[in-house]
Short mmCIF file of C-alpha atoms in Angstrom, two decimals:
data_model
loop_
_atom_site.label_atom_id
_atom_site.label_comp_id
_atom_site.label_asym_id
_atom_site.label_seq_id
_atom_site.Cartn_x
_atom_site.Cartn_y
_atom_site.Cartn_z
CA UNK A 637 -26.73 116.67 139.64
CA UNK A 638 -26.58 119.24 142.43
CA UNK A 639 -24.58 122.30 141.04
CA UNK A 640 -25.20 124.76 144.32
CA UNK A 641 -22.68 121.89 146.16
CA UNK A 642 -20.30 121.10 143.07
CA UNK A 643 -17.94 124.09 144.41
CA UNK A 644 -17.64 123.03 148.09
CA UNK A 645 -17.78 119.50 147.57
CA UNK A 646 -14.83 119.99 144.99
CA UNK A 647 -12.72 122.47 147.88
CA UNK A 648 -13.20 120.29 150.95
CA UNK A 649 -11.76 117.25 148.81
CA UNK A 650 -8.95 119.53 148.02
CA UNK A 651 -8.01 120.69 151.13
CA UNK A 652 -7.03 117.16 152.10
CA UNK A 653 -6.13 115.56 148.90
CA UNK A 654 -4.97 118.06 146.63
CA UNK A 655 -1.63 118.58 145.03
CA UNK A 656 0.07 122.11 147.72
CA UNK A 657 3.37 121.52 147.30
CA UNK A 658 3.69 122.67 143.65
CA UNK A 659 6.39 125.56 143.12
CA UNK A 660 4.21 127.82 141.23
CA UNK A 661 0.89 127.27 143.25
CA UNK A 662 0.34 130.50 145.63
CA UNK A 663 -2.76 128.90 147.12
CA UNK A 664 -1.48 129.26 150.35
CA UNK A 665 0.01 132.02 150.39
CA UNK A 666 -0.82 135.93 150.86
CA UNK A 667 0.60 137.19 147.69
CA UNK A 668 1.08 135.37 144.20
CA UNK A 669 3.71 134.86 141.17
CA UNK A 670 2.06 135.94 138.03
CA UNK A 671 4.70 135.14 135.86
CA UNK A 672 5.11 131.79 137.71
CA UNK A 673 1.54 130.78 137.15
CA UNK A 674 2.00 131.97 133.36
CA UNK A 675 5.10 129.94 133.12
CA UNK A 676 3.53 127.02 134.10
CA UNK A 677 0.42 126.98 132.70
CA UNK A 678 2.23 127.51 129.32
CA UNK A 679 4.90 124.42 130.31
CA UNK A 680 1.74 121.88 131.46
CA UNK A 681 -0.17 122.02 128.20
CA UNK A 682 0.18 118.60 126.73
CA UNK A 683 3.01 117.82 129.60
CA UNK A 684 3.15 115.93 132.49
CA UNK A 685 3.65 117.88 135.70
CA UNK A 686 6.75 115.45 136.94
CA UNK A 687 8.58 115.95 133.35
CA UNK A 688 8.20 120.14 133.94
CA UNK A 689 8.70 120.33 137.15
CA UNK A 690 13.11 120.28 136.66
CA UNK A 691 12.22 123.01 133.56
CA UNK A 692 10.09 125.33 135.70
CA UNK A 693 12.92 125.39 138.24
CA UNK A 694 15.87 126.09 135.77
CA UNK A 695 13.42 128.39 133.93
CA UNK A 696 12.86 130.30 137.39
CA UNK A 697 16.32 130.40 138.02
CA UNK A 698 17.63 131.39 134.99
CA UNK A 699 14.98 134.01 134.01
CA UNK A 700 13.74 135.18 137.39
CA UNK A 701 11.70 137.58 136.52
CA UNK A 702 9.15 138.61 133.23
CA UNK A 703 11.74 141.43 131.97
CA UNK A 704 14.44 139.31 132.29
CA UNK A 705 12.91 136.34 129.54
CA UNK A 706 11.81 139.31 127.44
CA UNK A 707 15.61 140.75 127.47
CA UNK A 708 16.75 137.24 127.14
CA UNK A 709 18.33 135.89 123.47
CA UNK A 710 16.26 133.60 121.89
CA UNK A 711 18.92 130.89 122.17
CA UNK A 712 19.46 131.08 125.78
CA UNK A 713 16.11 130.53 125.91
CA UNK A 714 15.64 127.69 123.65
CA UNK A 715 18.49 125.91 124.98
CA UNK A 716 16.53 125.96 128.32
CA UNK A 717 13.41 124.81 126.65
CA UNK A 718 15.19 121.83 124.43
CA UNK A 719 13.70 118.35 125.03
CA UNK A 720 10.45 119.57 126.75
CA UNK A 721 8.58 119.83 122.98
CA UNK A 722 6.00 121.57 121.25
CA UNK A 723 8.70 124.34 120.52
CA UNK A 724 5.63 127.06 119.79
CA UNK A 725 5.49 127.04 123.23
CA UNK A 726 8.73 128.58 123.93
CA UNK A 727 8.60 131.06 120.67
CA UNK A 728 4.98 132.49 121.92
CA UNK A 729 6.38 132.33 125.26
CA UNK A 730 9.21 134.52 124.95
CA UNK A 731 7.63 136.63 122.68
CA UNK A 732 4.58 137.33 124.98
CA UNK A 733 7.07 137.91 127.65
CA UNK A 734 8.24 140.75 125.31
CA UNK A 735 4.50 141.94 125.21
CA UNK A 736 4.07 141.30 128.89
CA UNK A 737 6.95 143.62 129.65
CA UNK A 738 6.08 146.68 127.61
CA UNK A 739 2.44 146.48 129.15
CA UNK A 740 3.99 146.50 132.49
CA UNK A 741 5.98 149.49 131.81
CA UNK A 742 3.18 151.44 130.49
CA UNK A 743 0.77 150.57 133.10
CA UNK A 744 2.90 149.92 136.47
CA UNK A 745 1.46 145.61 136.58
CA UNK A 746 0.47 142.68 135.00
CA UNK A 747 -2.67 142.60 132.73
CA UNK A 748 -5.28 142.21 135.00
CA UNK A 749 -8.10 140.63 132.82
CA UNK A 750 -8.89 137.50 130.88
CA UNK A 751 -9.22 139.76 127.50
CA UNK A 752 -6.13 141.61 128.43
CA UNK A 753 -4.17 138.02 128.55
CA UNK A 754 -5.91 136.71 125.26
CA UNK A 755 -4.25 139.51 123.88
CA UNK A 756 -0.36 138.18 124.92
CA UNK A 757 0.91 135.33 122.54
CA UNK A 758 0.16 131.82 122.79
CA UNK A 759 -2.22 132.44 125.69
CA UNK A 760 -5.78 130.89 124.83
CA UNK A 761 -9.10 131.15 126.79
CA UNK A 762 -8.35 128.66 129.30
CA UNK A 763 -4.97 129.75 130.02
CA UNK A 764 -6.04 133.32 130.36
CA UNK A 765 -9.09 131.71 133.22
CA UNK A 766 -6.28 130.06 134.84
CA UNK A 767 -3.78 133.02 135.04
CA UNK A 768 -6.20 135.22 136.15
CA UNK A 769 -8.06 132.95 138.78
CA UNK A 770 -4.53 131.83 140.24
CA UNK A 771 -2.40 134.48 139.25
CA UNK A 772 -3.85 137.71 139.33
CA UNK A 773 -6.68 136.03 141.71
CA UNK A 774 -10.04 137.85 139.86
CA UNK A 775 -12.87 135.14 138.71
CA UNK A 776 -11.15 133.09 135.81
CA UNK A 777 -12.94 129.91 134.41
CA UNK A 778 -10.92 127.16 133.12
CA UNK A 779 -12.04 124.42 130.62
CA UNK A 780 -8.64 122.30 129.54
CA UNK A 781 -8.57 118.76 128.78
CA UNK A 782 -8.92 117.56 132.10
CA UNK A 783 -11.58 119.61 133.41
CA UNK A 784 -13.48 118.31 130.19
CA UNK A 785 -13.34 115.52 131.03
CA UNK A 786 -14.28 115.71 134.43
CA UNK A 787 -17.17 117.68 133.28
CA UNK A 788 -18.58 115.16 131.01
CA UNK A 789 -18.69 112.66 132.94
CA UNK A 790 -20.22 114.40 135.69
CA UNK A 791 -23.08 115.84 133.58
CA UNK A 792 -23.14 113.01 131.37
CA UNK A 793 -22.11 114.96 128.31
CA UNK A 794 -22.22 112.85 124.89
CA UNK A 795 -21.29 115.27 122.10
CA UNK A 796 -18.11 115.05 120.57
CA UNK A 797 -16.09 117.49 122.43
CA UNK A 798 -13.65 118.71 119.07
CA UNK A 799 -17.39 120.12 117.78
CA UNK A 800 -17.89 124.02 118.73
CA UNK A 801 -21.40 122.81 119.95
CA UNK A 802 -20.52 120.93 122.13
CA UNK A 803 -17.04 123.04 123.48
CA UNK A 804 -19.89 125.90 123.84
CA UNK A 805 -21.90 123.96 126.49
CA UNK A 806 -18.63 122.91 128.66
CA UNK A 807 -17.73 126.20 129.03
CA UNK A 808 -21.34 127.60 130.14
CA UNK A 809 -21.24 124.26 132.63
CA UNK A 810 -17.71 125.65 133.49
CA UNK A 811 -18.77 128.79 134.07
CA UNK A 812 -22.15 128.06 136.39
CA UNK A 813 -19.75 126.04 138.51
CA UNK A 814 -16.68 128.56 139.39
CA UNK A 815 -17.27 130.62 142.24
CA UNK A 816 -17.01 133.90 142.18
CA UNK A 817 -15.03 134.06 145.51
CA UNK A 818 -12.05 130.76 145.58
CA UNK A 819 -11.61 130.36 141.57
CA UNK A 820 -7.99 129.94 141.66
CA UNK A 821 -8.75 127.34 144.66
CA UNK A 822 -11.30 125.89 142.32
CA UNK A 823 -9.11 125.81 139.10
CA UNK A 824 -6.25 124.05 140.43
CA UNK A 825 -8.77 121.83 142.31
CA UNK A 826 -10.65 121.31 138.90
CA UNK A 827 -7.15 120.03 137.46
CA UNK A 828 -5.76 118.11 140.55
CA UNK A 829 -8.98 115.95 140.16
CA UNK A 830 -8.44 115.58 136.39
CA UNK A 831 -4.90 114.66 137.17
CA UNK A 832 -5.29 112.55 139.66
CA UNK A 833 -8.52 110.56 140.33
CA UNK A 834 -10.96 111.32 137.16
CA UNK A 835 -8.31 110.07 134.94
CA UNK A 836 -8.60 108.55 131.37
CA UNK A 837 -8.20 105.12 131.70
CA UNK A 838 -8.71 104.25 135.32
CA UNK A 839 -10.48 107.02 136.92
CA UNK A 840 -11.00 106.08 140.56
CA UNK A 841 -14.44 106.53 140.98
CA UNK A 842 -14.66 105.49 145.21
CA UNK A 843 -12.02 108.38 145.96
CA UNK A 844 -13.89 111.00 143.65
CA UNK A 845 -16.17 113.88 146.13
CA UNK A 846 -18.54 114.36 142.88
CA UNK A 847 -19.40 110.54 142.65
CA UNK A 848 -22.80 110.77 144.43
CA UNK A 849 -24.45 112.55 141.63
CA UNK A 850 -21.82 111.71 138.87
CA UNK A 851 -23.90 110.40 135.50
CA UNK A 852 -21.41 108.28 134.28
CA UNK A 853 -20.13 106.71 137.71
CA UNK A 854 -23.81 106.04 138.19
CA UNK A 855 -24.00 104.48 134.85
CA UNK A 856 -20.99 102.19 135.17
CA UNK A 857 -19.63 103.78 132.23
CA UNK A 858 -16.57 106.45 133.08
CA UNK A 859 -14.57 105.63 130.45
CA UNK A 860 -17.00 106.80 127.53
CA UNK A 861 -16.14 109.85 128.37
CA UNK A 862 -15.35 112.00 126.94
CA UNK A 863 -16.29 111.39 123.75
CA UNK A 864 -14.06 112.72 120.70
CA UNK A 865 -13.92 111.38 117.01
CA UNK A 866 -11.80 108.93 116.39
CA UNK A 867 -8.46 110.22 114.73
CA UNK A 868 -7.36 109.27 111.19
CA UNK A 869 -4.11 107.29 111.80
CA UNK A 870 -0.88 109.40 111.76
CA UNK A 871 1.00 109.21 107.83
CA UNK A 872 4.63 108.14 108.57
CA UNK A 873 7.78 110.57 107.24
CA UNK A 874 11.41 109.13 106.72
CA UNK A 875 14.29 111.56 106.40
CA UNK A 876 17.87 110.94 106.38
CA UNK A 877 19.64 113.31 108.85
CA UNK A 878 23.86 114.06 108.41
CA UNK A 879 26.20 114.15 111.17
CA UNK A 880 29.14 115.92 109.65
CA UNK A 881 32.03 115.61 111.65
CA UNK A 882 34.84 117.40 111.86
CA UNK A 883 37.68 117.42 114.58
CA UNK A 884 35.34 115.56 117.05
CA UNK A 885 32.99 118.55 116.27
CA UNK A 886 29.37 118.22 114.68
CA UNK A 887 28.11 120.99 112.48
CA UNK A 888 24.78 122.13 113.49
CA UNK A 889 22.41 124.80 111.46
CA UNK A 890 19.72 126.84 113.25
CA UNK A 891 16.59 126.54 111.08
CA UNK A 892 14.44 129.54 110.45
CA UNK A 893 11.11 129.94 109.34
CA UNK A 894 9.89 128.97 106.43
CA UNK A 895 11.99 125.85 106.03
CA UNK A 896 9.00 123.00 106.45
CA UNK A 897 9.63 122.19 109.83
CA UNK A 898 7.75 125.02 111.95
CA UNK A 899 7.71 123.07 114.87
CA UNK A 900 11.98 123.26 115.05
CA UNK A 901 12.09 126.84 114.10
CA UNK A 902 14.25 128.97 115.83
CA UNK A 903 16.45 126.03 116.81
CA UNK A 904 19.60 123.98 115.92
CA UNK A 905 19.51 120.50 113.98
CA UNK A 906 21.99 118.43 111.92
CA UNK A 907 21.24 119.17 107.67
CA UNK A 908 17.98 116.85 106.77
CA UNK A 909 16.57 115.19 103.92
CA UNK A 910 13.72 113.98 103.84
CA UNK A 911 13.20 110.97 101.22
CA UNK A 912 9.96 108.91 101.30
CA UNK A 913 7.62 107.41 103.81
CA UNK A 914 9.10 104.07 104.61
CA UNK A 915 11.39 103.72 107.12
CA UNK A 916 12.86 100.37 106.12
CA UNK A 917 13.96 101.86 102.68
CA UNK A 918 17.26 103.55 102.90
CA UNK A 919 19.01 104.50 99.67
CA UNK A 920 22.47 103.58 99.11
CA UNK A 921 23.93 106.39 98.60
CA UNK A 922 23.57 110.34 98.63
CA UNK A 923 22.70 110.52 94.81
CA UNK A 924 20.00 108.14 95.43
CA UNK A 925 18.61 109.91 98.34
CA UNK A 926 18.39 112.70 96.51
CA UNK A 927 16.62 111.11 93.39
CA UNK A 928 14.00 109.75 96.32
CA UNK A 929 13.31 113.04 97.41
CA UNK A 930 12.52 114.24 94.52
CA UNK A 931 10.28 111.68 93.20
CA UNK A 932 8.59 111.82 97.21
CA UNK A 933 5.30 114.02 96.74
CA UNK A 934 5.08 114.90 100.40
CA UNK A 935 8.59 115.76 100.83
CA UNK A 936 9.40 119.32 102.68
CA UNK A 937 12.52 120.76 100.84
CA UNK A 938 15.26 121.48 102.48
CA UNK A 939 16.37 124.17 103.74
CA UNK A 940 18.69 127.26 101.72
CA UNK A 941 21.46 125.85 104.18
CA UNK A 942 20.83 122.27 104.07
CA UNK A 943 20.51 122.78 100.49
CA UNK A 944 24.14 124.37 100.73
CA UNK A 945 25.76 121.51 102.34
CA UNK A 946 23.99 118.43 100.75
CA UNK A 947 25.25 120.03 97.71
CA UNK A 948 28.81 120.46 98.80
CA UNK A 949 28.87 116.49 99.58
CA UNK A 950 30.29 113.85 97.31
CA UNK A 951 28.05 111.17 96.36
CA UNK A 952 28.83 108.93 99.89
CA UNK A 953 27.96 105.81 100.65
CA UNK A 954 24.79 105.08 103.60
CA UNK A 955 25.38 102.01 105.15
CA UNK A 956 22.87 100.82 107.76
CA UNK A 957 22.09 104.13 109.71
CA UNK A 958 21.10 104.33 113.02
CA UNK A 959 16.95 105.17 112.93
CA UNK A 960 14.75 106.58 115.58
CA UNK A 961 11.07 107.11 115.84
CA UNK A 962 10.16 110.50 116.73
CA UNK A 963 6.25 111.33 116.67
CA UNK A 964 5.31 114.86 116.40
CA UNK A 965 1.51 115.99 116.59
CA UNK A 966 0.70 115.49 112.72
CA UNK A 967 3.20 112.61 111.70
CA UNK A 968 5.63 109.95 113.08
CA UNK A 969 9.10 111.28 111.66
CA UNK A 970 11.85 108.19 110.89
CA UNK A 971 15.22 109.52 111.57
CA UNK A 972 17.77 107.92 109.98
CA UNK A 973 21.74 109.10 110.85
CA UNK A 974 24.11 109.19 108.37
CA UNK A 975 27.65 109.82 110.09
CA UNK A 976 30.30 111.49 107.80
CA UNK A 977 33.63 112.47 109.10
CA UNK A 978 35.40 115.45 106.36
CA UNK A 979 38.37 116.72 105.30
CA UNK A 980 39.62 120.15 105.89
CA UNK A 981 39.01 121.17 102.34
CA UNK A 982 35.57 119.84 102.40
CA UNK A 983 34.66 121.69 106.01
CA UNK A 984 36.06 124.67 104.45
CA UNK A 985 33.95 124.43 101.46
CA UNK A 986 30.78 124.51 103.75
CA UNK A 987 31.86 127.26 105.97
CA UNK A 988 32.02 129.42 102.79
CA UNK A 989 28.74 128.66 101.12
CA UNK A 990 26.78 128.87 104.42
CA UNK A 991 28.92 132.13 105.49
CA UNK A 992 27.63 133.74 102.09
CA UNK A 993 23.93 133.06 102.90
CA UNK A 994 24.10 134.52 106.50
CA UNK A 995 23.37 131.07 107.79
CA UNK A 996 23.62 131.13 111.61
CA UNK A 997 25.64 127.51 111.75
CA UNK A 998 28.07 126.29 115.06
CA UNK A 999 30.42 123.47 114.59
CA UNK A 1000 30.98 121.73 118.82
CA UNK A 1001 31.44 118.09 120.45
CA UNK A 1002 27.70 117.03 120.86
CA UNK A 1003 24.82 119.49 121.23
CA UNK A 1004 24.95 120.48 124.97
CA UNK A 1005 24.35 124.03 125.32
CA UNK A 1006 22.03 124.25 122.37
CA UNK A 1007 18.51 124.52 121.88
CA UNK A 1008 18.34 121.44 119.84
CA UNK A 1009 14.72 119.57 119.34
CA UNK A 1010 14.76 116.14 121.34
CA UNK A 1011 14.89 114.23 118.74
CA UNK A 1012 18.35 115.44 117.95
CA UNK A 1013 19.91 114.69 121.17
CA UNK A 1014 18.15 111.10 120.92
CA UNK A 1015 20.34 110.47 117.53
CA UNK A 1016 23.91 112.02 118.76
CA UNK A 1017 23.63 111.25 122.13
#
């Protein structure tokens, strides 16, 4: 392995192949976006650049600069983030932009340094290398996902990569390779090739500039790499979720934290509950559901204001809901929609009891507008 030519091997391949027509890549130009680079570096973890690429832009548009997300509500904002996932994102987000903000009106500009970024919510170590490297354009090493796995192969690393160990010597590898001069070059190089020729399952081993000296293209064996424990299969969840409908209108209840559902904090949802971990057994009625639940060990109790409604509801009938799959990072969720149109006295009723507990509750025709998790949209829409 020749490590003095990694760097320029890596650029001149880039020059020609690499991905320059990105909206918050600044490359090319004199000057760069900090904020942009932050955005998107926060947007591209565990996304595909084609699925961010439409929320960038709106994001952009909507919140044009770092003072204007931190001054933005939290709803505006979530209702741009809705379907793109992992909602953490978009809480640490905003609230970093918050931290961002204050820093820049105490000290005139962004944070300059890697430390000064690890201090700003939700940004890790290689997030901080890559906003720093592109964004502020100081030396930043990156080590994501695909950069690991570029790096593996190329060194022929066989340690499990989710052990510290073995995390410790991909980032000293990472670090010997960046140049002092180019990094931000070299970064987005780093995770072009990643992307786009040292891929997981067919990485494309005639197109890639570090092949001569690569120790698993010279093995034959690129796809043992990288190598990571195999994960205990997902458990499965099954919850019964309640369109309530009244006048064309669906009542929707922002969940806060603490209600068992972290990942949907902050946003809106239809009143849950979940029951057991089979999909394919559905109660037949409310009263049942209910017994379920509380005979299911792993169920997360509902909410104060799911609580409120789902006991406001007569003992209905559920009659062959409509079910989706919806797999989160920890668990496959079953979805199963149980449409119920009201009465007036009955809407009234719920109004009341989620009025006196300050729940923050909207009653409109489908869910645009809201920040509403995807799986949501998948069931009304």
């Amino acid at each position: 392995m020749n490590h003095t030519t990694f760097a320029p091997r890596l650029l001149t391949w880039f020059a020609t192949h690499g991905r320059h027509d990105l909206p918050w890549q600044y490359h090319h130009a004199d000057t760069s976006d900090i904020y942009a680079v932050w955005l998107s570096e926060i947007m591209l973890q565990q996304t595909q650049v084609a699925t961010v690429l439409g929320y960038f832009g709106r994001f952009m548009d909507t919140f044009p600069t770092v003072q204007d997300l931190a001054n933005a509500d939290w709803d505006n904002v979530a209702s741009l983030w809705a379907g793109l996932g992992y909602y953490a994102r978009a809480r640490n987000l905003h609230a970093g932009a918050k931290q961002v903000a204050d820093y820049i009106a105490t000290h005139g500009h962004f944070p300059q340094t890697i430390g000064e970024w690890q201090n700003v919510r939700g940004v890790g170590r290689s997030t901080a290398g890559a906003i720093v490297a592109m964004g502020v354009r100081g030396r930043g090493v990156i080590c994501d996902g695909n950069v690991k796995r570029v790096l593996t192969r190329w060194a022929g690393i066989d340690g499990d990569i989710t052990k510290s160990a073995t995390d410790k010597v991909l980032w000293e590898l990472a670090d010997t390779l960046t140049p002092t001069h180019d990094s931000g070059k070299f970064a987005q190089a780093m995770m072009d090739l990643g992307a786009t020729v040292c891929t997981r399952p067919r990485p494309a081993c005639t197109s890639c500039p570090l092949s001569d000296d690569c120790t698993a293209h010279k093995n034959g064996n690129p796809t043992a790499y990288p190598v990571k424990a195999k994960k205990a299969d997902k458990p499965h969840r099954h919850s019964l979720v309640f369109a309530l409908m009244y006048d064309d209108k669906l009542l929707w209840i922002k969940r806060q934290s603490g209600t068992g559902t972290g990942i949907w904090d902050g946003l809106y949802a239809l009143p849950m509950l979940m029951i057991n971990d089979k999909q394919s057994d559905v109660p037949h009625d409310l009263h049942y559901a209910k017994t379920m639940h509380d005979k299911y060990t792993h169920a997360q109790n509902p909410s104060l204001a799911e609580s409120q409604v789902l006991d406001n509801l007569p003992n209905i009938a559920i009659n062959h809901p409509k079910t989706i799959k919806h797999t989160l990072t920890h668990f496959h969720w079953h979805l199963s929609l149980v449409e119920i149109n009201i009465d007036k006295t009955l809407y009234d009723n719920i109004n009341h009891a989620l009025t006196a507990i300050h729940a923050d509750f909207v009653w409109q025709k489908g869910c645009d507008g809201l920040g509403v998790p995807k799986a949501m949209g998948k069931l009304v829409g």
